[in-house]
PDB file of C-alpha atoms in Angstrom:
ATOM      1  CA  MET A1332      65.454  54.160 337.711  1.00  0.00           C
ATOM      2  CA  GLY A1333      68.481  53.637 335.163  1.00  0.00           C
ATOM      3  CA  VAL A1334      69.007  50.598 333.463  1.00  0.00           C
ATOM      4  CA  ARG A1335      72.131  49.825 334.849  1.00  0.00           C
ATOM      5  CA  ALA A1336      70.601  49.011 337.978  1.00  0.00           C
ATOM      6  CA  TRP A1337      68.603  46.106 336.423  1.00  0.00           C
ATOM      7  CA  VAL A1338      71.608  45.153 335.009  1.00  0.00           C
ATOM      8  CA  GLY A1339      75.864  45.695 335.577  1.00  0.00           C
ATOM      9  CA  GLY A1340      79.105  46.818 333.998  1.00  0.00           C
ATOM     10  CA  PRO A1341      80.415  46.645 330.335  1.00  0.00           C
ATOM     11  CA  PRO A1342      76.767  45.042 329.662  1.00  0.00           C
ATOM     12  CA  GLY A1343      74.498  47.757 331.264  1.00  0.00           C
ATOM     13  CA  GLU A1344      76.765  50.627 329.607  1.00  0.00           C
ATOM     14  CA  VAL A1345      75.691  48.055 326.436  1.00  0.00           C
ATOM     15  CA  VAL A1346      71.996  48.401 327.139  1.00  0.00           C
ATOM     16  CA  GLU A1347      72.021  52.578 328.063  1.00  0.00           C
ATOM     17  CA  ALA A1348      74.039  53.216 325.031  1.00  0.00           C
ATOM     18  CA  ALA A1349      71.599  51.570 322.722  1.00  0.00           C
ATOM     19  CA  LEU A1350      68.633  52.626 324.902  1.00  0.00           C
ATOM     20  CA  THR A1351      70.090  56.256 324.246  1.00  0.00           C
ATOM     21  CA  GLY A1352      70.382  55.809 320.617  1.00  0.00           C
ATOM     22  CA  ARG A1353      74.021  55.228 320.523  1.00  0.00           C
ATOM     23  CA  PHE A1354      73.886  52.494 318.417  1.00  0.00           C
ATOM     24  CA  ASP A1355      71.180  50.732 316.803  1.00  0.00           C
ATOM     25  CA  ILE A1356      69.104  47.667 318.149  1.00  0.00           C
ATOM     26  CA  MET A1357      68.664  45.289 315.107  1.00  0.00           C
ATOM     27  CA  THR A1358      65.835  41.789 316.829  1.00  0.00           C
ATOM     28  CA  SER A1359      63.952  39.399 314.983  1.00  0.00           C
ATOM     29  CA  PRO A1360      60.467  38.528 316.522  1.00  0.00           C
ATOM     30  CA  ALA A1361      62.445  35.215 317.156  1.00  0.00           C
ATOM     31  CA  LEU A1362      64.879  36.830 319.458  1.00  0.00           C
ATOM     32  CA  LEU A1363      61.890  38.598 321.153  1.00  0.00           C
ATOM     33  CA  GLU A1364      60.656  35.414 322.168  1.00  0.00           C
ATOM     34  CA  GLU A1365      63.962  33.977 323.270  1.00  0.00           C
ATOM     35  CA  LEU A1366      64.666  37.034 325.560  1.00  0.00           C
ATOM     36  CA  ARG A1367      60.943  36.979 327.129  1.00  0.00           C
ATOM     37  CA  ARG A1368      61.957  33.151 327.722  1.00  0.00           C
ATOM     38  CA  VAL A1369      65.168  33.924 329.243  1.00  0.00           C
ATOM     39  CA  LEU A1370      63.772  36.076 331.681  1.00  0.00           C
ATOM     40  CA  ALA A1371      61.052  34.294 332.718  1.00  0.00           C
ATOM     41  CA  TYR A1372      63.978  32.556 334.497  1.00  0.00           C
ATOM     42  CA  PRO A1373      63.401  32.666 338.227  1.00  0.00           C
ATOM     43  CA  LYS A1374      66.987  34.228 339.244  1.00  0.00           C
ATOM     44  CA  LEU A1375      65.904  36.904 336.323  1.00  0.00           C
ATOM     45  CA  ALA A1376      62.212  37.338 336.345  1.00  0.00           C
ATOM     46  CA  LYS A1377      63.489  38.686 340.500  1.00  0.00           C
ATOM     47  CA  MET A1378      65.480  40.839 339.023  1.00  0.00           C
ATOM     48  CA  PHE A1379      63.188  42.449 336.497  1.00  0.00           C
ATOM     49  CA  GLY A1380      59.620  41.666 337.003  1.00  0.00           C
ATOM     50  CA  ASP A1381      56.942  42.734 334.926  1.00  0.00           C
ATOM     51  CA  ILE A1382      59.111  40.635 331.297  1.00  0.00           C
ATOM     52  CA  ASP A1383      56.767  42.251 329.412  1.00  0.00           C
ATOM     53  CA  GLU A1384      57.281  45.580 329.858  1.00  0.00           C
ATOM     54  CA  VAL A1385      61.386  44.484 328.889  1.00  0.00           C
ATOM     55  CA  VAL A1386      60.343  43.124 326.071  1.00  0.00           C
ATOM     56  CA  GLU A1387      58.377  46.313 325.331  1.00  0.00           C
ATOM     57  CA  LEU A1388      60.588  48.774 325.701  1.00  0.00           C
ATOM     58  CA  ILE A1389      63.810  47.126 324.047  1.00  0.00           C
ATOM     59  CA  THR A1390      60.804  45.981 320.730  1.00  0.00           C
ATOM     60  CA  VAL A1391      59.733  50.326 320.842  1.00  0.00           C
ATOM     61  CA  ALA A1392      63.894  50.847 320.972  1.00  0.00           C
ATOM     62  CA  SER A1393      64.442  47.899 317.729  1.00  0.00           C
ATOM     63  CA  HIS A1394      64.708  47.876 314.183  1.00  0.00           C
ATOM     64  CA  VAL A1395      62.457  44.268 314.656  1.00  0.00           C
ATOM     65  CA  VAL A1396      63.073  42.810 311.185  1.00  0.00           C
ATOM     66  CA  ARG A1397      61.351  39.929 309.318  1.00  0.00           C
ATOM     67  CA  PRO A1398      64.518  36.967 308.718  1.00  0.00           C
ATOM     68  CA  THR A1399      64.376  35.934 305.136  1.00  0.00           C
ATOM     69  CA  VAL A1400      67.375  33.973 305.073  1.00  0.00           C
ATOM     70  CA  THR A1401      68.384  31.645 307.806  1.00  0.00           C
ATOM     71  CA  LEU A1402      71.965  31.662 308.863  1.00  0.00           C
ATOM     72  CA  ASP A1403      73.651  27.758 309.341  1.00  0.00           C
ATOM     73  CA  LEU A1404      77.053  28.717 310.829  1.00  0.00           C
ATOM     74  CA  VAL A1405      77.760  26.328 314.241  1.00  0.00           C
ATOM     75  CA  ARG A1406      76.453  23.057 315.173  1.00  0.00           C
ATOM     76  CA  ASP A1407      73.653  23.305 317.299  1.00  0.00           C
ATOM     77  CA  PRO A1408      70.696  24.685 315.141  1.00  0.00           C
ATOM     78  CA  ASP A1409      69.197  26.643 317.988  1.00  0.00           C
ATOM     79  CA  ASP A1410      71.436  29.069 317.515  1.00  0.00           C
ATOM     80  CA  ASN A1411      71.571  29.008 314.100  1.00  0.00           C
ATOM     81  CA  ARG A1412      69.384  32.387 313.747  1.00  0.00           C
ATOM     82  CA  SER A1413      67.132  33.716 310.897  1.00  0.00           C
ATOM     83  CA  TRP A1414      68.164  37.522 309.215  1.00  0.00           C
ATOM     84  CA  LYS A1415      66.651  39.172 306.791  1.00  0.00           C
ATOM     85  CA  PRO A1416      70.295  41.482 304.889  1.00  0.00           C
ATOM     86  CA  PRO A1417      70.056  45.238 306.002  1.00  0.00           C
ATOM     87  CA  SER A1418      68.492  47.325 302.779  1.00  0.00           C
ATOM     88  CA  PRO A1419      71.288  49.078 301.515  1.00  0.00           C
ATOM     89  CA  ALA A1420      69.672  52.485 302.122  1.00  0.00           C
ATOM     90  CA  ALA A1421      69.379  51.306 306.145  1.00  0.00           C
ATOM     91  CA  LEU A1422      73.257  51.322 305.234  1.00  0.00           C
ATOM     92  CA  THR A1423      73.558  54.635 305.456  1.00  0.00           C
TER      93      THR A1423
END
């Protein structure tokens, strides 16, 4: 079943493009944990079913980076993210 069965419209198109390799997904362990937490909300859990399977699919399709820099860009500290700058090799 295609990803659009779960996520529709433009967000579904972005997810489908990422999972089919049209661009690279960059994520971090913290973002994957946040995804796991959000997918556990009752309304989303009904839509996505096996949360572990969804997170594993995204993990396998992604480049998981270990943060080395904390960005302090917004007022809400929970919305600031730690991130690892890309290596020059990753930019080619």
